[in-house]
Amino acid sequence: MANKQLVNGKVYDWSSVTISTSGMENIEPTEISYDDEQESEAVYGKGGKIRGYGTGNQKNSVKLSMLREDFNEMCRVIKSKGYKNFYKYVIPKITVSYADEGASTCTDTLTKVVFSKRSSRQHRETSP
C-alpha cells in the first residue's frame, strides 16, 4: 500500500507529486508545502487617517522534503547540468496533483522554484 499524505484534510497518494525537470523523474518528495502572501500597505491622508490600502510585495515559498538518497541524486543532476552553486539552479516546474476518489483531479503547478535554504536531519528508528 502506498504512503498517504494530507492535503487540506484529505488523504492523497504521494505518487501524485512530480518534479518536472529532466533527470529528476525518480526523485520522490516525502513532504511538500507551499504558500503565498501579498503585503498590504495603508495609505494615509489628511489627519493621519487611513484612506485605503495599496499592495506591497508578493512572497511565495515552497518547502520540499525528501530522503537523503533523493537529495544526493538531485544534487548530482544539478551538477551534471553545469551548476556549481546549488542556490543558482531553477527548477522549471513542480506539479502537485490530487483528487478525492471519483472526483476530478486538482493540480497545483509551482514554477521557477529556486533554493534559498537546505537543512539536514538525521533520524534513527529505535526498537521497542
Short mmCIF file of N, CA, C and O in Angstrom, two decimals:
data_model
loop_
_atom_site.label_atom_id
_atom_site.label_comp_id
_atom_site.label_asym_id
_atom_site.label_seq_id
_atom_site.Cartn_x
_atom_site.Cartn_y
_atom_site.Cartn_z
N MET A 1 0.84 -1.17 0.00
CA MET A 1 0.00 0.00 0.00
C MET A 1 0.88 1.24 0.00
O MET A 1 1.87 1.32 0.72
N ALA A 2 0.55 2.22 -0.81
CA ALA A 2 1.34 3.44 -0.93
C ALA A 2 1.16 4.33 0.29
O ALA A 2 0.14 4.27 0.97
N ASN A 3 2.17 5.15 0.58
CA ASN A 3 2.06 6.12 1.67
C ASN A 3 1.01 7.15 1.31
O ASN A 3 0.88 7.56 0.17
N LYS A 4 0.28 7.62 2.31
CA LYS A 4 -0.75 8.64 2.09
C LYS A 4 -0.34 9.91 2.82
O LYS A 4 0.28 9.87 3.87
N GLN A 5 -0.71 11.05 2.30
CA GLN A 5 -0.43 12.33 2.91
C GLN A 5 -1.70 13.17 2.94
O GLN A 5 -2.59 12.98 2.12
N LEU A 6 -1.76 14.13 3.84
CA LEU A 6 -2.92 15.01 3.94
C LEU A 6 -2.69 16.31 3.17
O LEU A 6 -1.65 16.94 3.31
N VAL A 7 -3.64 16.69 2.36
CA VAL A 7 -3.68 17.99 1.70
C VAL A 7 -5.06 18.54 1.99
O VAL A 7 -6.07 17.94 1.61
N ASN A 8 -5.13 19.66 2.70
CA ASN A 8 -6.41 20.26 3.08
C ASN A 8 -7.32 19.25 3.79
O ASN A 8 -8.52 19.22 3.57
N GLY A 9 -6.73 18.40 4.63
CA GLY A 9 -7.53 17.46 5.41
C GLY A 9 -7.94 16.21 4.67
O GLY A 9 -8.57 15.33 5.22
N LYS A 10 -7.61 16.09 3.40
CA LYS A 10 -7.96 14.91 2.60
C LYS A 10 -6.72 14.04 2.44
O LYS A 10 -5.60 14.52 2.49
N VAL A 11 -6.91 12.76 2.21
CA VAL A 11 -5.80 11.84 2.06
C VAL A 11 -5.50 11.64 0.57
O VAL A 11 -6.39 11.31 -0.21
N TYR A 12 -4.24 11.85 0.19
CA TYR A 12 -3.80 11.71 -1.21
C TYR A 12 -2.52 10.90 -1.25
O TYR A 12 -1.74 10.88 -0.31
N ASP A 13 -2.26 10.26 -2.36
CA ASP A 13 -1.10 9.43 -2.56
C ASP A 13 0.09 10.28 -3.00
O ASP A 13 -0.06 11.17 -3.84
N TRP A 14 1.30 9.99 -2.48
CA TRP A 14 2.48 10.78 -2.84
C TRP A 14 2.92 10.56 -4.27
O TRP A 14 3.71 11.31 -4.80
N SER A 15 2.40 9.53 -4.95
CA SER A 15 2.77 9.35 -6.35
C SER A 15 2.22 10.47 -7.21
O SER A 15 2.54 10.59 -8.38
N SER A 16 1.40 11.34 -6.63
CA SER A 16 0.81 12.45 -7.36
C SER A 16 1.72 13.68 -7.42
O SER A 16 1.36 14.67 -8.02
N VAL A 17 2.87 13.65 -6.76
CA VAL A 17 3.78 14.79 -6.76
C VAL A 17 4.92 14.50 -7.71
O VAL A 17 5.61 13.49 -7.58
N THR A 18 5.13 15.37 -8.69
CA THR A 18 6.23 15.18 -9.63
C THR A 18 7.08 16.44 -9.73
O THR A 18 6.56 17.54 -9.66
N ILE A 19 8.38 16.23 -9.88
CA ILE A 19 9.30 17.34 -10.15
C ILE A 19 9.62 17.25 -11.63
O ILE A 19 10.23 16.28 -12.08
N SER A 20 9.16 18.23 -12.39
CA SER A 20 9.29 18.18 -13.84
C SER A 20 10.60 18.81 -14.30
O SER A 20 10.64 19.91 -14.83
N THR A 21 11.68 18.11 -14.08
CA THR A 21 12.99 18.54 -14.52
C THR A 21 13.71 17.32 -15.07
O THR A 21 13.70 16.26 -14.44
N SER A 22 14.29 17.45 -16.21
CA SER A 22 15.00 16.34 -16.83
C SER A 22 16.03 15.77 -15.86
O SER A 22 16.81 16.50 -15.27
N GLY A 23 15.98 14.47 -15.66
CA GLY A 23 16.91 13.80 -14.76
C GLY A 23 16.39 13.64 -13.35
O GLY A 23 16.97 12.92 -12.56
N MET A 24 15.30 14.31 -12.99
CA MET A 24 14.77 14.23 -11.63
C MET A 24 13.45 13.47 -11.56
O MET A 24 12.74 13.55 -10.57
N GLU A 25 13.16 12.69 -12.57
CA GLU A 25 11.89 11.96 -12.62
C GLU A 25 11.74 10.94 -11.50
O GLU A 25 10.63 10.63 -11.09
N ASN A 26 12.84 10.40 -11.00
CA ASN A 26 12.78 9.36 -9.97
C ASN A 26 12.91 9.89 -8.55
O ASN A 26 12.93 9.12 -7.61
N ILE A 27 13.02 11.19 -8.39
CA ILE A 27 13.10 11.78 -7.06
C ILE A 27 11.69 11.86 -6.49
O ILE A 27 10.77 12.36 -7.13
N GLU A 28 11.52 11.32 -5.28
CA GLU A 28 10.20 11.25 -4.67
C GLU A 28 10.16 12.08 -3.39
O GLU A 28 10.69 11.66 -2.36
N PRO A 29 9.52 13.24 -3.42
CA PRO A 29 9.40 14.04 -2.20
C PRO A 29 8.60 13.30 -1.14
O PRO A 29 7.68 12.55 -1.45
N THR A 30 8.96 13.50 0.12
CA THR A 30 8.19 12.92 1.22
C THR A 30 7.26 13.95 1.83
O THR A 30 6.34 13.60 2.55
N GLU A 31 7.50 15.23 1.53
CA GLU A 31 6.63 16.29 2.02
C GLU A 31 6.82 17.51 1.13
O GLU A 31 7.92 17.80 0.68
N ILE A 32 5.73 18.21 0.88
CA ILE A 32 5.81 19.48 0.17
C ILE A 32 4.75 20.41 0.75
O ILE A 32 3.64 19.99 1.05
N SER A 33 5.15 21.64 0.99
CA SER A 33 4.19 22.65 1.43
C SER A 33 4.54 23.93 0.69
O SER A 33 5.69 24.19 0.36
N TYR A 34 3.53 24.70 0.37
CA TYR A 34 3.76 25.93 -0.37
C TYR A 34 2.70 26.95 0.01
O TYR A 34 1.58 26.60 0.36
N ASP A 35 3.12 28.21 -0.01
CA ASP A 35 2.17 29.28 0.31
C ASP A 35 2.59 30.56 -0.40
O ASP A 35 3.69 30.66 -0.92
N ASP A 36 1.69 31.49 -0.41
CA ASP A 36 1.99 32.81 -0.95
C ASP A 36 1.30 33.85 -0.10
O ASP A 36 0.36 33.55 0.63
N GLU A 37 1.82 35.06 -0.16
CA GLU A 37 1.21 36.16 0.59
C GLU A 37 1.40 37.45 -0.20
O GLU A 37 2.31 37.59 -1.01
N GLN A 38 0.51 38.37 0.04
CA GLN A 38 0.56 39.69 -0.60
C GLN A 38 0.55 40.73 0.50
O GLN A 38 -0.36 40.76 1.32
N GLU A 39 1.59 41.55 0.55
CA GLU A 39 1.65 42.61 1.55
C GLU A 39 0.58 43.65 1.27
O GLU A 39 0.24 43.91 0.11
N SER A 40 0.07 44.22 2.33
CA SER A 40 -0.92 45.28 2.22
C SER A 40 -0.36 46.51 2.94
O SER A 40 0.13 46.40 4.06
N GLU A 41 -0.42 47.66 2.29
CA GLU A 41 0.12 48.89 2.87
C GLU A 41 -0.98 49.93 3.00
O GLU A 41 -1.71 50.21 2.05
N ALA A 42 -1.09 50.47 4.20
CA ALA A 42 -2.09 51.51 4.43
C ALA A 42 -1.66 52.80 3.73
O ALA A 42 -0.49 53.15 3.71
N VAL A 43 -2.63 53.49 3.12
CA VAL A 43 -2.40 54.78 2.50
C VAL A 43 -3.10 55.81 3.38
O VAL A 43 -4.31 55.73 3.62
N TYR A 44 -2.31 56.80 3.87
CA TYR A 44 -2.84 57.78 4.81
C TYR A 44 -3.14 59.10 4.13
O TYR A 44 -2.50 59.48 3.16
N GLY A 45 -4.11 59.79 4.64
CA GLY A 45 -4.49 61.10 4.12
C GLY A 45 -4.42 62.14 5.22
O GLY A 45 -3.76 61.95 6.25
N LYS A 46 -5.14 63.23 5.03
CA LYS A 46 -5.18 64.35 5.96
C LYS A 46 -5.59 63.86 7.36
O LYS A 46 -6.49 63.04 7.50
N GLY A 47 -4.89 64.35 8.37
CA GLY A 47 -5.21 63.98 9.74
C GLY A 47 -4.68 62.63 10.15
O GLY A 47 -5.01 62.12 11.22
N GLY A 48 -3.85 62.02 9.30
CA GLY A 48 -3.26 60.73 9.65
C GLY A 48 -4.25 59.58 9.60
O GLY A 48 -4.01 58.52 10.18
N LYS A 49 -5.38 59.79 8.93
CA LYS A 49 -6.38 58.73 8.84
C LYS A 49 -6.14 57.88 7.59
O LYS A 49 -5.72 58.38 6.56
N ILE A 50 -6.46 56.60 7.72
CA ILE A 50 -6.28 55.69 6.60
C ILE A 50 -7.35 55.97 5.54
O ILE A 50 -8.54 56.01 5.84
N ARG A 51 -6.91 56.19 4.29
CA ARG A 51 -7.83 56.42 3.18
C ARG A 51 -8.08 55.15 2.38
O ARG A 51 -9.07 55.04 1.67
N GLY A 52 -7.17 54.21 2.48
CA GLY A 52 -7.31 52.96 1.73
C GLY A 52 -6.05 52.14 1.88
O GLY A 52 -5.20 52.42 2.72
N TYR A 53 -5.95 51.13 1.05
CA TYR A 53 -4.81 50.23 1.11
C TYR A 53 -4.22 50.01 -0.27
O TYR A 53 -4.95 49.89 -1.26
N GLY A 54 -2.92 49.97 -0.31
CA GLY A 54 -2.20 49.63 -1.54
C GLY A 54 -1.54 48.28 -1.35
O GLY A 54 -1.53 47.72 -0.25
N THR A 55 -1.01 47.76 -2.43
CA THR A 55 -0.37 46.46 -2.33
C THR A 55 1.14 46.61 -2.30
O THR A 55 1.71 47.48 -2.95
N GLY A 56 1.77 45.73 -1.52
CA GLY A 56 3.22 45.69 -1.44
C GLY A 56 3.75 44.51 -2.23
O GLY A 56 3.15 44.08 -3.21
N ASN A 57 4.82 43.97 -1.75
CA ASN A 57 5.47 42.85 -2.43
C ASN A 57 4.70 41.55 -2.23
O ASN A 57 4.06 41.35 -1.20
N GLN A 58 4.79 40.68 -3.22
CA GLN A 58 4.23 39.34 -3.11
C GLN A 58 5.37 38.40 -2.73
O GLN A 58 6.50 38.57 -3.17
N LYS A 59 5.06 37.43 -1.86
CA LYS A 59 6.07 36.47 -1.43
C LYS A 59 5.51 35.06 -1.59
O LYS A 59 4.40 34.77 -1.16
N ASN A 60 6.29 34.21 -2.23
CA ASN A 60 5.94 32.81 -2.42
C ASN A 60 7.02 31.95 -1.77
O ASN A 60 8.19 32.29 -1.82
N SER A 61 6.62 30.84 -1.17
CA SER A 61 7.62 29.94 -0.60
C SER A 61 7.19 28.49 -0.78
O SER A 61 6.00 28.19 -0.83
N VAL A 62 8.20 27.63 -0.93
CA VAL A 62 7.99 26.20 -1.10
C VAL A 62 8.95 25.49 -0.16
O VAL A 62 10.12 25.85 -0.07
N LYS A 63 8.45 24.50 0.56
CA LYS A 63 9.31 23.65 1.38
C LYS A 63 9.17 22.23 0.85
O LYS A 63 8.06 21.71 0.74
N LEU A 64 10.29 21.64 0.51
CA LEU A 64 10.31 20.32 -0.10
C LEU A 64 11.20 19.43 0.75
O LEU A 64 12.34 19.78 1.03
N SER A 65 10.67 18.30 1.20
CA SER A 65 11.45 17.33 1.98
C SER A 65 11.57 16.04 1.19
O SER A 65 10.65 15.66 0.48
N MET A 66 12.73 15.40 1.34
CA MET A 66 12.97 14.14 0.63
C MET A 66 14.00 13.32 1.38
O MET A 66 14.68 13.84 2.27
N LEU A 67 14.10 12.05 1.03
CA LEU A 67 15.12 11.19 1.61
C LEU A 67 16.50 11.66 1.18
O LEU A 67 16.66 12.27 0.12
N ARG A 68 17.50 11.36 1.98
CA ARG A 68 18.86 11.80 1.68
C ARG A 68 19.33 11.28 0.33
O ARG A 68 19.99 11.99 -0.43
N GLU A 69 19.00 10.03 -0.01
CA GLU A 69 19.44 9.48 -1.30
C GLU A 69 18.83 10.25 -2.47
O GLU A 69 19.48 10.45 -3.49
N ASP A 70 17.59 10.71 -2.33
CA ASP A 70 16.97 11.53 -3.38
C ASP A 70 17.62 12.91 -3.44
O ASP A 70 17.82 13.46 -4.51
N PHE A 71 17.94 13.48 -2.28
CA PHE A 71 18.61 14.78 -2.25
C PHE A 71 19.98 14.68 -2.94
O PHE A 71 20.34 15.53 -3.75
N ASN A 72 20.72 13.61 -2.64
CA ASN A 72 22.03 13.42 -3.29
C ASN A 72 21.87 13.29 -4.80
O ASN A 72 22.67 13.82 -5.57
N GLU A 73 20.83 12.58 -5.24
CA GLU A 73 20.57 12.43 -6.68
C GLU A 73 20.23 13.77 -7.31
O GLU A 73 20.68 14.11 -8.40
N MET A 74 19.42 14.57 -6.61
CA MET A 74 19.07 15.90 -7.12
C MET A 74 20.33 16.76 -7.25
O MET A 74 20.52 17.43 -8.27
N CYS A 75 21.22 16.72 -6.26
CA CYS A 75 22.47 17.48 -6.34
C CYS A 75 23.33 17.00 -7.50
O CYS A 75 23.95 17.81 -8.19
N ARG A 76 23.35 15.68 -7.74
CA ARG A 76 24.10 15.13 -8.87
C ARG A 76 23.56 15.66 -10.19
O ARG A 76 24.31 16.07 -11.07
N VAL A 77 22.23 15.69 -10.32
CA VAL A 77 21.60 16.20 -11.55
C VAL A 77 21.93 17.68 -11.74
O VAL A 77 22.26 18.11 -12.85
N ILE A 78 21.86 18.45 -10.67
CA ILE A 78 22.15 19.89 -10.76
C ILE A 78 23.59 20.10 -11.22
O ILE A 78 23.86 20.92 -12.11
N LYS A 79 24.54 19.35 -10.66
CA LYS A 79 25.94 19.46 -11.08
C LYS A 79 26.13 19.03 -12.52
O LYS A 79 26.89 19.64 -13.27
N SER A 80 25.40 17.99 -12.95
CA SER A 80 25.53 17.50 -14.32
C SER A 80 25.02 18.52 -15.34
O SER A 80 25.38 18.47 -16.50
N LYS A 81 24.18 19.44 -14.89
CA LYS A 81 23.67 20.49 -15.78
C LYS A 81 24.60 21.70 -15.79
O LYS A 81 24.29 22.73 -16.39
N GLY A 82 25.76 21.60 -15.11
CA GLY A 82 26.77 22.66 -15.15
C GLY A 82 26.66 23.68 -14.03
O GLY A 82 27.36 24.69 -14.06
N TYR A 83 25.81 23.45 -13.06
CA TYR A 83 25.67 24.40 -11.95
C TYR A 83 26.60 24.00 -10.82
O TYR A 83 26.52 22.90 -10.30
N LYS A 84 27.46 24.94 -10.42
CA LYS A 84 28.36 24.68 -9.31
C LYS A 84 27.76 25.18 -8.01
O LYS A 84 28.14 24.74 -6.94
N ASN A 85 26.82 26.09 -8.10
CA ASN A 85 26.18 26.65 -6.92
C ASN A 85 24.74 26.13 -6.83
O ASN A 85 23.91 26.42 -7.68
N PHE A 86 24.46 25.37 -5.79
CA PHE A 86 23.14 24.78 -5.54
C PHE A 86 22.03 25.83 -5.59
O PHE A 86 20.94 25.59 -6.09
N TYR A 87 22.31 27.03 -5.09
CA TYR A 87 21.29 28.08 -4.97
C TYR A 87 21.00 28.81 -6.27
O TYR A 87 20.07 29.60 -6.34
N LYS A 88 21.77 28.58 -7.30
CA LYS A 88 21.53 29.25 -8.58
C LYS A 88 20.65 28.44 -9.52
O LYS A 88 20.18 28.94 -10.54
N TYR A 89 20.43 27.16 -9.18
CA TYR A 89 19.62 26.30 -10.04
C TYR A 89 18.13 26.64 -9.89
O TYR A 89 17.64 26.91 -8.80
N VAL A 90 17.40 26.65 -11.01
CA VAL A 90 15.97 26.92 -11.02
C VAL A 90 15.25 25.65 -11.48
O VAL A 90 15.50 25.16 -12.57
N ILE A 91 14.37 25.12 -10.62
CA ILE A 91 13.52 24.01 -11.04
C ILE A 91 12.39 24.63 -11.86
O ILE A 91 11.63 25.44 -11.34
N PRO A 92 12.29 24.29 -13.15
CA PRO A 92 11.28 24.93 -14.00
C PRO A 92 9.85 24.71 -13.52
O PRO A 92 9.03 25.62 -13.56
N LYS A 93 9.56 23.50 -13.02
CA LYS A 93 8.17 23.22 -12.65
C LYS A 93 8.08 22.06 -11.67
O LYS A 93 8.74 21.04 -11.85
N ILE A 94 7.27 22.24 -10.63
CA ILE A 94 6.88 21.15 -9.74
C ILE A 94 5.36 21.06 -9.83
O ILE A 94 4.66 22.07 -9.68
N THR A 95 4.86 19.86 -10.11
CA THR A 95 3.42 19.65 -10.27
C THR A 95 2.91 18.80 -9.12
O THR A 95 3.45 17.75 -8.83
N VAL A 96 1.86 19.28 -8.45
CA VAL A 96 1.21 18.54 -7.37
C VAL A 96 -0.23 18.29 -7.80
O VAL A 96 -0.99 19.23 -8.02
N SER A 97 -0.60 17.01 -7.95
CA SER A 97 -1.96 16.65 -8.37
C SER A 97 -2.61 15.80 -7.30
O SER A 97 -1.97 14.94 -6.71
N TYR A 98 -3.89 16.06 -7.04
CA TYR A 98 -4.61 15.31 -6.03
C TYR A 98 -6.10 15.36 -6.33
O TYR A 98 -6.59 16.25 -7.01
N ALA A 99 -6.82 14.34 -5.83
CA ALA A 99 -8.27 14.29 -6.03
C ALA A 99 -8.88 13.29 -5.07
O ALA A 99 -8.24 12.31 -4.69
N ASP A 100 -10.11 13.56 -4.66
CA ASP A 100 -10.87 12.56 -3.91
C ASP A 100 -11.22 11.44 -4.87
O ASP A 100 -11.34 11.65 -6.08
N GLU A 101 -11.42 10.26 -4.34
CA GLU A 101 -11.80 9.12 -5.17
C GLU A 101 -13.10 9.44 -5.91
O GLU A 101 -14.09 9.87 -5.32
N GLY A 102 -13.07 9.28 -7.24
CA GLY A 102 -14.24 9.55 -8.06
C GLY A 102 -14.40 11.00 -8.46
O GLY A 102 -15.27 11.34 -9.25
N ALA A 103 -13.57 11.89 -7.93
CA ALA A 103 -13.67 13.32 -8.25
C ALA A 103 -12.63 13.69 -9.30
O ALA A 103 -11.69 12.93 -9.56
N SER A 104 -12.81 14.84 -9.92
CA SER A 104 -11.82 15.29 -10.90
C SER A 104 -10.53 15.71 -10.17
O SER A 104 -10.55 16.13 -9.03
N THR A 105 -9.42 15.59 -10.87
CA THR A 105 -8.11 15.87 -10.30
C THR A 105 -7.87 17.37 -10.21
O THR A 105 -8.15 18.12 -11.14
N CYS A 106 -7.33 17.80 -9.07
CA CYS A 106 -6.88 19.18 -8.87
C CYS A 106 -5.37 19.19 -9.06
O CYS A 106 -4.68 18.30 -8.57
N THR A 107 -4.86 20.19 -9.75
CA THR A 107 -3.43 20.28 -9.98
C THR A 107 -2.93 21.66 -9.62
O THR A 107 -3.50 22.67 -10.05
N ASP A 108 -1.88 21.71 -8.80
CA ASP A 108 -1.18 22.96 -8.50
C ASP A 108 0.16 22.89 -9.20
O ASP A 108 0.86 21.87 -9.11
N THR A 109 0.53 23.94 -9.91
CA THR A 109 1.80 23.98 -10.61
C THR A 109 2.65 25.10 -10.02
O THR A 109 2.22 26.26 -10.00
N LEU A 110 3.81 24.74 -9.52
CA LEU A 110 4.76 25.71 -8.98
C LEU A 110 5.84 25.90 -10.02
O LEU A 110 6.44 24.92 -10.47
N THR A 111 6.09 27.12 -10.43
CA THR A 111 7.06 27.37 -11.49
C THR A 111 8.25 28.17 -10.98
O THR A 111 8.13 28.95 -10.04
N LYS A 112 9.36 27.95 -11.63
CA LYS A 112 10.60 28.68 -11.37
C LYS A 112 10.97 28.66 -9.88
O LYS A 112 11.16 29.70 -9.26
N VAL A 113 11.09 27.46 -9.34
CA VAL A 113 11.41 27.29 -7.92
C VAL A 113 12.93 27.34 -7.75
O VAL A 113 13.67 26.63 -8.42
N VAL A 114 13.40 28.22 -6.85
CA VAL A 114 14.82 28.31 -6.53
C VAL A 114 15.03 27.99 -5.06
O VAL A 114 14.13 28.18 -4.24
N PHE A 115 16.21 27.51 -4.74
CA PHE A 115 16.53 27.14 -3.37
C PHE A 115 17.14 28.32 -2.63
O PHE A 115 17.96 29.04 -3.17
N SER A 116 16.73 28.50 -1.38
CA SER A 116 17.32 29.54 -0.55
C SER A 116 17.83 28.98 0.77
O SER A 116 18.47 29.68 1.54
N LYS A 117 17.55 27.70 1.04
CA LYS A 117 17.98 27.08 2.29
C LYS A 117 17.96 25.57 2.12
O LYS A 117 17.11 25.04 1.44
N ARG A 118 18.92 24.90 2.74
CA ARG A 118 18.86 23.45 2.81
C ARG A 118 19.22 23.03 4.23
O ARG A 118 20.07 23.62 4.87
N SER A 119 18.52 22.03 4.69
CA SER A 119 18.71 21.53 6.05
C SER A 119 18.84 20.01 6.00
O SER A 119 18.22 19.37 5.16
N SER A 120 19.58 19.48 6.93
CA SER A 120 19.71 18.03 7.04
C SER A 120 19.24 17.61 8.42
O SER A 120 19.50 18.29 9.40
N ARG A 121 18.57 16.50 8.44
CA ARG A 121 18.10 15.95 9.71
C ARG A 121 18.36 14.46 9.66
O ARG A 121 17.95 13.78 8.72
N GLN A 122 19.02 13.96 10.66
CA GLN A 122 19.29 12.53 10.74
C GLN A 122 18.28 11.94 11.72
O GLN A 122 18.05 12.47 12.79
N HIS A 123 17.69 10.84 11.33
CA HIS A 123 16.68 10.19 12.15
C HIS A 123 17.02 8.72 12.25
O HIS A 123 17.32 8.09 11.26
N ARG A 124 16.94 8.17 13.43
CA ARG A 124 17.23 6.77 13.61
C ARG A 124 16.05 6.11 14.29
O ARG A 124 15.55 6.58 15.31
N GLU A 125 15.59 5.03 13.69
CA GLU A 125 14.49 4.25 14.27
C GLU A 125 15.02 3.48 15.47
O GLU A 125 16.13 2.95 15.43
N THR A 126 14.24 3.43 16.52
CA THR A 126 14.62 2.63 17.68
C THR A 126 13.63 1.50 17.86
O THR A 126 12.44 1.63 17.57
N SER A 127 14.11 0.38 18.31
CA SER A 127 13.24 -0.78 18.54
C SER A 127 12.57 -0.65 19.90
O SER A 127 13.17 -0.12 20.83
N PRO A 128 11.31 -1.14 20.01
CA PRO A 128 10.63 -1.04 21.31
C PRO A 128 11.24 -1.95 22.34
O PRO A 128 11.90 -2.87 22.12
#
